């Protein structure tokens, strides 16, 4: 894994850790801290400081950690769909293209590994890709349904793109579940 990609992954991991623990831990003055259902107080040094911990939130945090750990492991491993070295070098890391909202969406649904497969298969199927923009999009026909949208700009003939789209969908059905596929949408644009 290139050094910059590793640093980006580490930064995302640190941000995720910080956000989860920030939501679940509160640091406060003992005189102002009232224990909730199940809280423990830890006294630090000689100052009157306490750390309140909500055990239900910690349990949920552990579950989130399992998902994050699995996703980070998948992102760090070199599991490309192609055997050519050129493919490995040309594909940008998926997490570098995801905004926070889209990354959170993928993590909440445990589909980040499927999104990575989807993303890599786009690069394997289409040639002359000039850019990919990944966004979270609401479905126009179904309320409260969101999908990860992959907008792919390609320099090619329309007939070739349509043939490759058919090949893409044929291959993606073999790689990820139908339930996961419902979270993604592919749009192609000729440039």
Coordinates of C-alpha atoms in Angstrom, one line a residue:
X1 CA 0.0 0.0 0.0
X2 CA 1.4 3.4 -0.9
X3 CA 2.5 5.6 2.0
X4 CA 0.0 8.4 1.3
X5 CA -2.9 5.9 1.1
X6 CA -1.8 4.3 4.4
X7 CA -1.7 7.8 6.0
X8 CA -5.2 8.6 4.6
X9 CA -6.5 5.3 6.0
X10 CA -4.9 6.0 9.4
X11 CA -6.5 9.5 9.4
X12 CA -9.9 8.1 8.6
X13 CA -9.5 5.5 11.3
X14 CA -8.4 8.1 13.9
X15 CA -11.4 10.3 13.0
X16 CA -13.8 7.4 13.3
X17 CA -12.3 6.4 16.7
X18 CA -12.5 10.0 18.0
X19 CA -16.2 10.4 16.8
X20 CA -17.3 7.2 18.4
X21 CA -15.6 7.8 21.7
X22 CA -16.6 11.5 21.8
X23 CA -20.2 10.4 21.5
X24 CA -20.0 7.8 24.2
X25 CA -17.8 9.4 26.9
X26 CA -18.3 12.6 28.8
X27 CA -15.6 14.2 30.9
X28 CA -16.8 16.5 33.6
X29 CA -16.6 18.0 37.1
X30 CA -17.8 15.6 39.8
X31 CA -20.0 18.3 41.4
X32 CA -21.8 18.8 38.1
X33 CA -21.9 15.1 37.0
X34 CA -24.9 13.1 38.1
X35 CA -24.6 9.4 37.6
X36 CA -27.0 7.9 35.1
X37 CA -28.3 4.4 35.0
X38 CA -24.9 2.6 35.1
X39 CA -22.0 5.0 35.4
X40 CA -18.6 4.5 36.8
X41 CA -16.4 7.3 38.2
X42 CA -12.6 7.3 37.8
X43 CA -10.7 9.8 39.8
X44 CA -7.7 11.2 38.1
X45 CA -4.8 12.6 40.1
X46 CA -5.9 14.8 43.0
X47 CA -8.2 17.0 40.9
X48 CA -12.0 16.4 41.2
X49 CA -12.6 15.1 37.7
X50 CA -14.7 12.1 36.7
X51 CA -15.3 10.0 33.6
X52 CA -18.9 8.8 33.1
X53 CA -19.4 5.8 30.9
X54 CA -22.7 4.5 29.6
X55 CA -22.3 0.8 29.3
X56 CA -25.0 0.4 26.6
X57 CA -23.2 2.9 24.4
X58 CA -19.9 1.1 25.0
X59 CA -21.5 -2.2 23.9
X60 CA -22.8 -0.5 20.7
X61 CA -19.4 1.1 20.2
X62 CA -17.8 -2.4 20.4
X63 CA -20.2 -3.5 17.6
X64 CA -19.3 -0.5 15.5
X65 CA -15.6 -1.3 16.1
X66 CA -16.1 -4.8 14.7
X67 CA -17.6 -3.3 11.5
X68 CA -14.9 -0.6 11.3
X69 CA -12.1 -3.1 11.9
X70 CA -13.4 -5.4 9.2
X71 CA -13.8 -2.5 6.8
X72 CA -10.3 -1.1 7.5
X73 CA -8.8 -4.6 7.1
X74 CA -10.5 -4.9 3.7
X75 CA -9.3 -1.4 2.6
X76 CA -5.7 -2.1 3.7
X77 CA -5.5 -5.5 2.0
X78 CA -4.5 -5.6 -1.6
X79 CA -7.5 -7.6 -3.0
X80 CA -7.8 -6.2 -6.5
X81 CA -10.1 -8.0 -8.9
X82 CA -7.5 -7.9 -11.7
X83 CA -4.1 -9.6 -11.9
X84 CA -2.4 -6.8 -13.8
X85 CA 0.0 -4.5 -12.0
X86 CA -1.2 -1.5 -14.2
X87 CA -4.7 -1.9 -12.7
X88 CA -3.4 -1.8 -9.2
X89 CA -1.5 1.4 -9.8
X90 CA -4.2 3.3 -11.7
X91 CA -7.1 2.9 -9.3
X92 CA -7.4 5.6 -6.6
X93 CA -8.4 4.5 -3.1
X94 CA -12.1 4.4 -2.7
X95 CA -12.1 6.1 0.7
X96 CA -10.3 9.1 -0.8
X97 CA -13.4 9.8 -2.9
X98 CA -16.1 9.3 -0.2
X99 CA -17.4 12.2 1.8
X100 CA -18.2 11.7 5.5
X101 CA -21.9 11.2 4.9
X102 CA -21.3 8.5 2.3
X103 CA -18.7 6.8 4.4
X104 CA -21.0 6.8 7.4
X105 CA -23.9 5.4 5.2
X106 CA -21.6 2.5 4.0
X107 CA -20.4 1.8 7.6
X108 CA -23.9 1.8 9.0
X109 CA -25.1 -0.7 6.4
X110 CA -21.9 -2.7 6.5
X111 CA -21.4 -2.3 2.8
X112 CA -18.0 -0.6 2.5
X113 CA -16.4 -3.8 1.3
X114 CA -19.1 -4.3 -1.3
X115 CA -18.7 -0.6 -2.3
X116 CA -15.0 -1.3 -2.8
X117 CA -15.7 -4.3 -5.0
X118 CA -18.2 -2.2 -7.0
X119 CA -15.7 0.6 -7.4
X120 CA -12.8 -1.7 -8.5
X121 CA -15.0 -3.5 -11.0
X122 CA -15.9 -0.2 -12.6
X123 CA -12.2 0.3 -13.2
X124 CA -11.7 -3.2 -14.4
X125 CA -14.7 -3.1 -16.8
X126 CA -14.4 0.3 -18.4
X127 CA -11.4 1.8 -20.1
X128 CA -10.6 5.5 -20.6
X129 CA -12.2 6.6 -17.4
X130 CA -11.8 10.3 -17.0
X131 CA -13.3 10.6 -13.5
X132 CA -15.6 9.1 -10.9
X133 CA -17.7 11.1 -8.5
X134 CA -19.3 9.2 -5.6
X135 CA -22.2 10.7 -3.8
X136 CA -25.1 9.7 -1.6
X137 CA -28.3 10.1 -3.5
X138 CA -32.0 9.9 -2.5
X139 CA -34.2 7.8 -4.7
X140 CA -36.7 10.0 -6.6
X141 CA -39.4 7.4 -6.6
X142 CA -39.2 5.8 -3.1
X143 CA -39.2 8.0 0.0
X144 CA -36.4 7.6 2.5
X145 CA -34.3 5.4 0.2
X146 CA -30.7 6.4 -0.3
X147 CA -28.1 4.9 -2.6
X148 CA -24.4 5.4 -3.2
X149 CA -24.2 6.9 -6.7
X150 CA -21.1 6.2 -8.9
X151 CA -21.0 8.9 -11.7
X152 CA -18.4 7.7 -14.2
X153 CA -17.1 9.9 -17.0
X154 CA -15.8 7.8 -19.9
X155 CA -14.2 8.7 -23.2
X156 CA -15.6 6.0 -25.5
X157 CA -18.3 5.2 -28.1
X158 CA -21.8 4.9 -26.7
X159 CA -22.2 1.4 -28.0
X160 CA -19.0 0.3 -26.3
X161 CA -20.1 1.8 -23.0
X162 CA -23.5 0.1 -23.2
X163 CA -21.9 -3.3 -23.9
X164 CA -19.5 -2.8 -21.0
X165 CA -22.4 -1.7 -18.7
X166 CA -24.0 -5.1 -19.5
X167 CA -20.8 -6.9 -18.7
X168 CA -20.4 -4.9 -15.5
X169 CA -23.9 -5.8 -14.2
X170 CA -23.3 -9.5 -15.2
X171 CA -20.1 -9.6 -13.2
X172 CA -21.2 -7.6 -10.2
X173 CA -24.1 -10.0 -9.6
X174 CA -21.5 -12.7 -9.1
X175 CA -19.5 -10.7 -6.7
X176 CA -21.9 -9.1 -4.3
X177 CA -25.4 -9.9 -3.0
X178 CA -28.6 -8.5 -4.5
X179 CA -29.3 -6.8 -1.2
X180 CA -26.0 -5.0 -1.4
X181 CA -26.5 -4.1 -5.0
X182 CA -29.7 -2.2 -4.1
X183 CA -27.5 0.3 -2.2
X184 CA -25.6 1.3 -5.4
X185 CA -26.4 3.0 -8.7
X186 CA -24.0 3.4 -11.7
X187 CA -24.4 6.3 -14.1
X188 CA -22.1 6.7 -17.1
X189 CA -21.4 9.9 -19.0
X190 CA -19.6 10.2 -22.3
X191 CA -17.0 12.9 -22.4

